[in-house]
Amino acid sequence: MDSFTEDLWAMVLARLPIKISTGFKLVCKQWKSIVESPFFKNLFISAHQKSHSSTWSLMSRFYVDPEIVGHYQCDTWGLDRSLGSFIKSFLADKQQKYKYQQVSVEAYSDVGLILIHVASSDRVIYVANPVSRECVEILIHDPLPTGFGTYEYSFLWQWGLVTRTVNGVLLGYKVILIDKLLRDTKLNCLIYSSETGLWSLETLHLPHSLFIRHPGYPISLNGSLHWLGMSTEHHKVVLSIDFYTTSTGSVQCRVTPFPDLEKITMFTRFCTPFQGFLMYMNIVSVTKVDGSLDNKLCVWRLMSEGYWQLMSETSPAFTLTDNFDYLPVTVNPFDAKTAYLWSMKQERLLSFDVYNGKLVIHNQCEGSGDGRTVIPVNDPRAMIFFKRLLERVSVVGENYFIPFVLPQWLHRIPKR
């Protein structure tokens, strides 16, 4: 083995999971140099590109463990337990450090980082990777928005976390605190930049007047945050804010109406991330010439130019049932043809193929080809909580779930 060249070592090490490779740098200087090289990173991604899935979980904004649905034990990361367990243990350590002050996950990013807030007088937040346990502590300095630090702030302000990645390298992140109370077309934000280490208070100007009431977690993608909102004409829209725009040097806001506003839909509108895009799925009813309805399962993705591109349109058999009792949960972030539904009648999680409509009923910790499906049927408290949240989703359209996805590479948190 002493005769191995660096390129041979790189070929061997690149076929092992990311979680194992993090310890290679401790073996010797040669291995450290190999693992930190751009050549090794490209080789690793190439070696694992045939693995169509990675580790991910659908997290609740109020409940960390167990997850609603998740996949782990995948080749890319090689984890032997779910993301919820990593997050739960990480939060427990922080609670012990701050003498059991309330510690909560406030935001998830698209590069595997989370934002943690500590409810203490220190006003401490953390940007962390719960798997590698890498963590950066940030103190919230002035200027503080009105009402921040009080009990009511959590109902008036919302956290977000965005990142800047160039050529697959994480160069920076921004922590966002957004005022939920829209004032006509003005939106106040408190922004921390890792590149400057400073906070700034900014007022964003939206292109249209919007109404956002108790929004769910924003989805973080490519330096932008995306929310579901409602226009003054009571149309459901997606509000997208790009915090790394370079065209004008300031934050850019965009409002995109959903593509099926003039049609009858079966699902509560929701969006999910998929490989850098924001995806939207719904069952649309189209009236035929004879007056009957033709149900089409449609999947769109939001393009950077601000329009929805139709990705697929099918007529699966389950959409024709008279007792339609399904609620959308999420789309697999690494497999666009697989979506998840919740059956209110069966009280079970179902996955289905968006092309042929084939349904699969899942049981707790059911193994699959690319990971493990987890639903909290063995935890009565979690099941009751999950059902209540889904009822709110079906009645008022509020989304309380967010996919947390580990990328194909372990990004180190930038430090100043």
Short mmCIF file of C-alpha atoms in Angstrom, two decimals:
data_model
loop_
_atom_site.label_atom_id
_atom_site.label_comp_id
_atom_site.label_asym_id
_atom_site.label_seq_id
_atom_site.Cartn_x
_atom_site.Cartn_y
_atom_site.Cartn_z
CA MET A 1 0.00 0.00 0.00
CA ASP A 2 2.97 2.32 0.48
CA SER A 3 3.52 2.16 -3.27
CA PHE A 4 0.06 3.56 -4.05
CA THR A 5 0.12 6.88 -5.87
CA GLU A 6 -2.16 9.74 -4.82
CA ASP A 7 -4.51 9.20 -7.75
CA LEU A 8 -4.97 5.54 -6.76
CA TRP A 9 -5.66 6.53 -3.14
CA ALA A 10 -8.18 9.09 -4.39
CA MET A 11 -9.97 6.44 -6.50
CA VAL A 12 -10.25 4.13 -3.47
CA LEU A 13 -11.34 6.77 -0.95
CA ALA A 14 -13.84 8.36 -3.34
CA ARG A 15 -15.95 5.19 -3.32
CA LEU A 16 -16.60 5.40 0.42
CA PRO A 17 -19.41 7.49 2.04
CA ILE A 18 -18.92 11.15 2.96
CA LYS A 19 -19.35 10.47 6.68
CA ILE A 20 -16.37 8.10 6.65
CA SER A 21 -14.21 10.35 4.50
CA THR A 22 -14.34 13.14 7.10
CA GLY A 23 -11.97 11.10 9.27
CA PHE A 24 -9.47 10.42 6.49
CA LYS A 25 -7.86 13.83 7.01
CA LEU A 26 -6.72 12.70 10.47
CA VAL A 27 -4.76 9.72 9.13
CA CYS A 28 -1.81 11.54 7.57
CA LYS A 29 -0.89 14.71 5.69
CA GLN A 30 -1.06 12.88 2.37
CA TRP A 31 -4.65 11.77 2.89
CA LYS A 32 -5.63 15.23 4.15
CA SER A 33 -4.20 16.76 0.98
CA ILE A 34 -6.07 14.24 -1.18
CA VAL A 35 -9.48 14.67 0.49
CA GLU A 36 -9.30 18.48 0.40
CA SER A 37 -8.31 18.65 -3.27
CA PRO A 38 -10.80 19.69 -6.00
CA PHE A 39 -9.77 16.54 -7.91
CA PHE A 40 -11.02 14.32 -5.07
CA LYS A 41 -14.30 16.21 -4.81
CA ASN A 42 -15.01 15.84 -8.53
CA LEU A 43 -14.01 12.18 -8.40
CA PHE A 44 -16.28 11.55 -5.42
CA ILE A 45 -19.31 13.18 -7.06
CA SER A 46 -18.63 11.25 -10.27
CA ALA A 47 -18.35 7.94 -8.38
CA HIS A 48 -21.71 8.52 -6.65
CA GLN A 49 -23.67 10.09 -9.50
CA LYS A 50 -25.37 6.77 -10.28
CA SER A 51 -26.79 6.76 -6.76
CA HIS A 52 -30.05 8.57 -7.49
CA SER A 53 -30.80 9.35 -3.86
CA SER A 54 -29.12 10.80 -0.85
CA THR A 55 -30.09 11.30 2.77
CA TRP A 56 -33.17 13.47 3.31
CA SER A 57 -36.07 13.92 5.71
CA LEU A 58 -39.36 15.78 5.79
CA MET A 59 -39.19 17.81 8.98
CA SER A 60 -41.99 19.47 10.94
CA ARG A 61 -41.46 23.06 12.02
CA PHE A 62 -42.57 22.04 15.54
CA TYR A 63 -41.41 18.42 15.85
CA VAL A 64 -37.88 17.20 15.09
CA ASP A 65 -37.82 13.48 15.84
CA PRO A 66 -39.19 11.25 14.47
CA GLU A 67 -39.56 12.60 10.96
CA ILE A 68 -42.71 12.30 8.92
CA VAL A 69 -40.85 10.58 6.11
CA GLY A 70 -37.15 10.19 5.37
CA HIS A 71 -34.47 8.22 3.58
CA TYR A 72 -31.08 7.33 4.96
CA GLN A 73 -28.51 4.50 4.78
CA CYS A 74 -27.72 5.71 1.26
CA ASP A 75 -24.34 5.16 -0.40
CA THR A 76 -23.46 8.86 -0.58
CA TRP A 77 -23.52 9.53 3.16
CA GLY A 78 -23.62 6.04 4.72
CA LEU A 79 -25.62 7.12 7.78
CA ASP A 80 -27.02 4.42 10.03
CA ARG A 81 -29.76 6.59 11.53
CA SER A 82 -32.14 9.31 10.44
CA LEU A 83 -31.45 13.03 10.20
CA GLY A 84 -33.97 13.71 12.95
CA SER A 85 -31.84 11.78 15.44
CA PHE A 86 -28.75 13.81 14.52
CA ILE A 87 -30.65 17.07 14.94
CA LYS A 88 -32.21 15.94 18.22
CA SER A 89 -28.86 15.03 19.77
CA PHE A 90 -27.32 18.29 18.52
CA LEU A 91 -30.12 20.34 20.12
CA ALA A 92 -29.76 18.39 23.37
CA ASP A 93 -26.09 19.40 23.60
CA LYS A 94 -26.98 23.07 23.13
CA GLN A 95 -29.78 22.89 25.69
CA GLN A 96 -27.36 21.47 28.22
CA LYS A 97 -24.84 24.23 27.48
CA TYR A 98 -27.45 26.93 28.03
CA LYS A 99 -28.95 25.25 31.10
CA TYR A 100 -31.93 23.89 29.24
CA GLN A 101 -32.97 27.12 27.60
CA GLN A 102 -35.36 26.51 24.73
CA VAL A 103 -33.34 25.60 21.63
CA SER A 104 -35.11 25.23 18.29
CA VAL A 105 -34.36 24.73 14.59
CA GLU A 106 -35.52 27.86 12.80
CA ALA A 107 -34.44 27.19 9.20
CA TYR A 108 -33.00 24.58 6.84
CA SER A 109 -30.74 25.29 3.87
CA ASP A 110 -30.22 23.42 0.60
CA VAL A 111 -26.58 22.52 1.41
CA GLY A 112 -27.31 20.51 4.58
CA LEU A 113 -27.01 23.35 7.11
CA ILE A 114 -29.52 24.30 9.80
CA LEU A 115 -30.14 27.49 11.77
CA ILE A 116 -30.56 27.08 15.53
CA HIS A 117 -31.93 29.74 17.87
CA VAL A 118 -31.37 29.82 21.63
CA ALA A 119 -34.14 31.57 23.58
CA SER A 120 -31.86 33.31 26.08
CA SER A 121 -30.83 36.83 26.94
CA ASP A 122 -27.61 36.30 24.94
CA ARG A 123 -29.59 36.20 21.70
CA VAL A 124 -27.43 33.44 20.29
CA ILE A 125 -27.95 31.65 16.98
CA TYR A 126 -25.94 28.86 15.37
CA VAL A 127 -25.33 27.84 11.78
CA ALA A 128 -24.54 24.14 11.99
CA ASN A 129 -24.20 20.84 10.18
CA PRO A 130 -25.93 18.35 12.51
CA VAL A 131 -24.17 15.33 10.95
CA SER A 132 -20.56 16.56 11.06
CA ARG A 133 -21.43 18.67 14.16
CA GLU A 134 -19.56 21.61 12.71
CA CYS A 135 -21.02 24.77 14.22
CA VAL A 136 -20.61 28.55 14.01
CA GLU A 137 -21.94 30.78 16.79
CA ILE A 138 -23.42 34.17 15.88
CA LEU A 139 -24.49 36.93 18.26
CA ILE A 140 -27.39 39.13 17.25
CA HIS A 141 -26.25 42.74 17.45
CA ASP A 142 -27.97 46.07 16.91
CA PRO A 143 -29.88 47.28 15.05
CA LEU A 144 -32.69 45.10 16.39
CA PRO A 145 -36.18 45.29 14.93
CA THR A 146 -39.03 46.55 17.07
CA GLY A 147 -40.42 43.78 19.26
CA PHE A 148 -37.46 41.44 18.82
CA GLY A 149 -36.43 39.78 22.05
CA THR A 150 -39.99 39.74 23.37
CA TYR A 151 -42.26 36.74 23.62
CA GLU A 152 -44.34 37.94 20.71
CA TYR A 153 -41.42 38.17 18.29
CA SER A 154 -41.77 34.55 17.16
CA PHE A 155 -45.22 35.39 15.76
CA LEU A 156 -44.06 38.56 14.03
CA TRP A 157 -40.65 37.56 12.65
CA GLN A 158 -39.42 34.52 10.78
CA TRP A 159 -35.93 33.10 10.21
CA GLY A 160 -34.36 32.05 6.94
CA LEU A 161 -30.95 30.73 5.85
CA VAL A 162 -29.54 31.15 2.33
CA THR A 163 -26.18 30.17 0.88
CA ARG A 164 -23.90 31.14 -1.99
CA THR A 165 -22.28 28.27 -3.89
CA VAL A 166 -19.95 28.70 -6.87
CA ASN A 167 -18.68 25.70 -8.86
CA GLY A 168 -19.82 23.39 -6.07
CA VAL A 169 -17.95 25.28 -3.33
CA LEU A 170 -19.84 26.92 -0.45
CA LEU A 171 -18.49 30.47 -0.25
CA GLY A 172 -20.89 32.15 2.14
CA TYR A 173 -24.26 32.23 3.88
CA LYS A 174 -26.78 34.79 5.10
CA VAL A 175 -29.05 34.55 8.11
CA ILE A 176 -32.34 36.32 7.47
CA LEU A 177 -34.91 37.57 9.98
CA ILE A 178 -38.04 38.67 8.12
CA ASP A 179 -40.96 40.72 9.34
CA LYS A 180 -44.16 38.74 8.74
CA LEU A 181 -46.30 41.87 8.74
CA LEU A 182 -46.31 43.05 5.15
CA ARG A 183 -46.90 46.77 4.85
CA ASP A 184 -48.32 47.29 1.40
CA THR A 185 -45.29 46.40 -0.76
CA LYS A 186 -42.61 46.84 1.92
CA LEU A 187 -40.93 44.00 3.79
CA ASN A 188 -38.38 44.56 6.57
CA CYS A 189 -35.42 42.17 6.92
CA LEU A 190 -32.54 41.87 9.37
CA ILE A 191 -29.65 40.23 7.48
CA TYR A 192 -26.37 38.75 8.70
CA SER A 193 -23.65 38.05 6.11
CA SER A 194 -20.87 35.55 6.79
CA GLU A 195 -18.64 37.44 4.36
CA THR A 196 -18.74 40.67 6.39
CA GLY A 197 -19.68 39.37 9.84
CA LEU A 198 -22.16 42.24 10.17
CA TRP A 199 -25.93 42.67 10.55
CA SER A 200 -27.91 45.12 8.46
CA LEU A 201 -31.54 46.20 8.51
CA GLU A 202 -33.03 46.45 5.02
CA THR A 203 -36.42 47.28 3.57
CA LEU A 204 -37.37 45.22 0.53
CA HIS A 205 -39.83 46.49 -2.08
CA LEU A 206 -42.13 43.86 -3.55
CA PRO A 207 -43.48 44.13 -7.09
CA HIS A 208 -47.06 43.56 -5.84
CA SER A 209 -49.02 43.88 -2.63
CA LEU A 210 -49.20 40.48 -0.93
CA PHE A 211 -50.81 38.89 2.08
CA ILE A 212 -48.85 36.26 4.02
CA ARG A 213 -50.40 35.07 7.25
CA HIS A 214 -48.46 32.71 9.52
CA PRO A 215 -46.41 31.29 6.63
CA GLY A 216 -44.68 27.95 6.92
CA TYR A 217 -40.96 27.49 6.57
CA PRO A 218 -39.51 29.24 3.52
CA ILE A 219 -37.73 26.94 1.10
CA SER A 220 -34.06 27.87 0.60
CA LEU A 221 -32.67 27.33 -2.90
CA ASN A 222 -29.66 28.84 -4.66
CA GLY A 223 -29.43 31.92 -2.46
CA SER A 224 -33.19 32.59 -2.51
CA LEU A 225 -36.09 32.05 -0.13
CA HIS A 226 -39.51 31.01 -1.42
CA TRP A 227 -42.86 31.40 0.39
CA LEU A 228 -46.47 30.75 -0.46
CA GLY A 229 -48.56 33.91 -0.34
CA MET A 230 -51.75 35.47 -1.62
CA SER A 231 -52.18 38.46 -3.88
CA THR A 232 -54.67 41.25 -3.34
CA GLU A 233 -56.87 39.45 -5.89
CA HIS A 234 -56.84 36.40 -3.56
CA HIS A 235 -54.70 34.36 -5.96
CA LYS A 236 -52.13 31.95 -4.51
CA VAL A 237 -48.62 32.98 -5.51
CA VAL A 238 -44.99 32.17 -4.73
CA LEU A 239 -42.90 34.98 -3.28
CA SER A 240 -39.22 34.56 -4.17
CA ILE A 241 -36.48 36.76 -2.69
CA ASP A 242 -32.94 36.50 -4.05
CA PHE A 243 -30.46 37.62 -1.39
CA TYR A 244 -27.43 37.17 -3.63
CA THR A 245 -28.54 38.94 -6.76
CA THR A 246 -25.69 40.65 -8.59
CA SER A 247 -27.60 42.62 -11.21
CA THR A 248 -28.39 45.66 -9.08
CA GLY A 249 -26.43 44.97 -5.92
CA SER A 250 -29.62 44.79 -3.85
CA VAL A 251 -32.20 42.16 -2.96
CA GLN A 252 -34.49 41.15 -5.81
CA CYS A 253 -38.11 40.10 -5.20
CA ARG A 254 -40.39 38.23 -7.58
CA VAL A 255 -44.04 37.15 -7.34
CA THR A 256 -45.11 34.16 -9.47
CA PRO A 257 -48.79 33.08 -9.68
CA PHE A 258 -49.45 29.34 -9.74
CA PRO A 259 -49.99 27.93 -13.25
CA ASP A 260 -53.44 26.44 -12.56
CA LEU A 261 -55.29 29.36 -10.96
CA GLU A 262 -58.17 29.21 -13.45
CA LYS A 263 -58.69 25.46 -13.02
CA ILE A 264 -60.21 23.13 -10.44
CA THR A 265 -57.53 21.51 -8.27
CA MET A 266 -57.70 18.68 -5.72
CA PHE A 267 -54.61 19.34 -3.61
CA THR A 268 -53.79 22.16 -1.27
CA ARG A 269 -51.08 24.10 -3.10
CA PHE A 270 -47.58 23.38 -1.86
CA CYS A 271 -44.04 23.41 -3.23
CA THR A 272 -41.04 21.19 -2.69
CA PRO A 273 -37.37 21.42 -3.72
CA PHE A 274 -35.89 19.11 -6.32
CA GLN A 275 -32.24 19.32 -7.41
CA GLY A 276 -32.06 23.11 -7.37
CA PHE A 277 -35.62 23.76 -8.60
CA LEU A 278 -38.87 24.59 -6.85
CA MET A 279 -41.44 21.94 -7.82
CA TYR A 280 -45.24 22.13 -7.73
CA MET A 281 -47.69 19.23 -8.12
CA ASN A 282 -51.48 19.13 -8.28
CA ILE A 283 -54.40 17.24 -9.78
CA VAL A 284 -56.18 19.50 -12.24
CA SER A 285 -59.71 18.85 -13.47
CA VAL A 286 -60.35 19.72 -17.11
CA THR A 287 -63.89 19.79 -18.52
CA LYS A 288 -64.30 17.70 -21.66
CA VAL A 289 -66.58 18.49 -24.59
CA ASP A 290 -69.27 16.14 -23.21
CA GLY A 291 -69.22 17.94 -19.84
CA SER A 292 -67.34 15.25 -17.90
CA LEU A 293 -64.16 15.95 -15.96
CA ASP A 294 -60.75 14.65 -16.93
CA ASN A 295 -58.34 14.60 -13.98
CA LYS A 296 -54.70 15.27 -14.85
CA LEU A 297 -51.81 14.90 -12.42
CA CYS A 298 -49.49 17.76 -13.37
CA VAL A 299 -45.96 18.51 -12.16
CA TRP A 300 -44.31 21.89 -12.82
CA ARG A 301 -40.97 23.42 -11.90
CA LEU A 302 -40.29 27.12 -11.36
CA MET A 303 -37.72 28.48 -13.81
CA SER A 304 -35.28 31.27 -12.98
CA GLU A 305 -37.01 33.51 -15.53
CA GLY A 306 -40.15 33.47 -13.38
CA TYR A 307 -42.47 31.03 -15.20
CA TRP A 308 -43.67 27.48 -14.52
CA GLN A 309 -42.47 24.73 -16.86
CA LEU A 310 -44.77 21.71 -17.17
CA MET A 311 -42.69 18.59 -16.54
CA SER A 312 -45.32 15.84 -16.74
CA GLU A 313 -49.06 15.38 -17.25
CA THR A 314 -50.70 11.99 -16.63
CA SER A 315 -54.06 10.48 -15.69
CA PRO A 316 -53.38 7.91 -12.93
CA ALA A 317 -56.26 5.70 -11.87
CA PHE A 318 -56.36 6.81 -8.23
CA THR A 319 -57.39 10.35 -9.26
CA LEU A 320 -60.73 8.99 -10.53
CA THR A 321 -61.95 7.64 -7.20
CA ASP A 322 -65.09 9.22 -5.74
CA ASN A 323 -63.70 8.99 -2.20
CA PHE A 324 -60.58 11.03 -2.79
CA ASP A 325 -59.09 11.47 0.70
CA TYR A 326 -55.41 12.13 -0.04
CA LEU A 327 -53.26 15.03 1.09
CA PRO A 328 -49.93 15.85 -0.59
CA VAL A 329 -46.87 15.49 1.63
CA THR A 330 -43.77 15.92 -0.55
CA VAL A 331 -41.91 14.86 -3.67
CA ASN A 332 -38.72 12.80 -3.36
CA PRO A 333 -35.91 15.41 -3.71
CA PHE A 334 -33.79 12.95 -5.74
CA ASP A 335 -36.48 11.09 -7.67
CA ALA A 336 -38.95 13.34 -9.48
CA LYS A 337 -41.28 10.47 -10.34
CA THR A 338 -41.93 9.54 -6.69
CA ALA A 339 -44.34 11.58 -4.58
CA TYR A 340 -45.84 10.98 -1.14
CA LEU A 341 -49.45 11.29 -0.03
CA TRP A 342 -51.24 10.85 3.26
CA SER A 343 -54.47 8.85 3.26
CA MET A 344 -56.82 10.31 5.86
CA LYS A 345 -59.03 7.23 5.75
CA GLN A 346 -56.24 4.66 6.14
CA GLU A 347 -54.05 6.97 8.27
CA ARG A 348 -51.06 5.77 6.31
CA LEU A 349 -48.31 7.22 4.20
CA LEU A 350 -48.43 6.29 0.52
CA SER A 351 -45.91 6.77 -2.25
CA PHE A 352 -46.91 6.78 -5.88
CA ASP A 353 -45.36 6.98 -9.31
CA VAL A 354 -46.44 10.26 -10.94
CA TYR A 355 -46.31 8.62 -14.37
CA ASN A 356 -48.37 5.46 -13.87
CA GLY A 357 -50.16 6.28 -10.60
CA LYS A 358 -49.12 3.06 -8.85
CA LEU A 359 -49.67 3.41 -5.08
CA VAL A 360 -47.55 1.80 -2.36
CA ILE A 361 -48.63 1.79 1.30
CA HIS A 362 -45.73 2.24 3.72
CA ASN A 363 -45.27 0.82 7.17
CA GLN A 364 -43.01 2.12 9.94
CA CYS A 365 -39.27 1.73 9.15
CA GLU A 366 -39.99 -0.09 5.92
CA GLY A 367 -36.83 -0.78 3.96
CA SER A 368 -36.46 0.25 0.34
CA GLY A 369 -33.88 -0.05 -2.38
CA ASP A 370 -32.22 3.30 -1.79
CA GLY A 371 -32.76 3.90 1.91
CA ARG A 372 -35.37 3.54 4.61
CA THR A 373 -38.83 5.04 4.88
CA VAL A 374 -39.69 6.33 8.34
CA ILE A 375 -43.12 7.35 9.61
CA PRO A 376 -43.97 7.81 13.29
CA VAL A 377 -46.62 5.12 13.70
CA ASN A 378 -44.88 3.80 16.82
CA ASP A 379 -45.09 7.18 18.55
CA PRO A 380 -48.73 8.04 19.43
CA ARG A 381 -47.88 11.66 20.29
CA ALA A 382 -46.15 12.24 16.97
CA MET A 383 -48.98 10.62 15.04
CA ILE A 384 -51.62 12.79 16.72
CA PHE A 385 -49.51 15.88 16.09
CA PHE A 386 -48.93 14.92 12.46
CA LYS A 387 -52.64 14.38 11.84
CA ARG A 388 -53.51 17.74 13.38
CA LEU A 389 -51.00 19.53 11.17
CA LEU A 390 -52.33 17.80 8.07
CA GLU A 391 -55.85 18.86 9.03
CA ARG A 392 -54.66 22.47 9.14
CA VAL A 393 -53.00 22.00 5.77
CA SER A 394 -56.26 20.70 4.28
CA VAL A 395 -58.43 23.45 5.84
CA VAL A 396 -56.40 26.66 5.69
CA GLY A 397 -53.57 25.69 3.34
CA GLU A 398 -50.72 26.35 5.79
CA ASN A 399 -47.64 24.23 5.17
CA TYR A 400 -45.83 23.07 8.32
CA PHE A 401 -43.33 20.72 6.68
CA ILE A 402 -40.01 21.30 4.95
CA PRO A 403 -37.67 18.81 3.25
CA PHE A 404 -34.16 18.77 4.75
CA VAL A 405 -31.74 17.39 2.16
CA LEU A 406 -28.08 16.46 2.51
CA PRO A 407 -26.27 17.32 -0.75
CA GLN A 408 -23.93 15.09 -2.73
CA TRP A 409 -20.95 16.70 -1.02
CA LEU A 410 -20.02 17.77 2.52
CA HIS A 411 -19.83 21.57 2.50
CA ARG A 412 -17.64 23.16 5.19
CA ILE A 413 -19.18 26.20 6.89
CA PRO A 414 -17.28 29.35 5.81
CA LYS A 415 -15.59 31.24 8.65
CA ARG A 416 -14.27 34.80 8.62
#
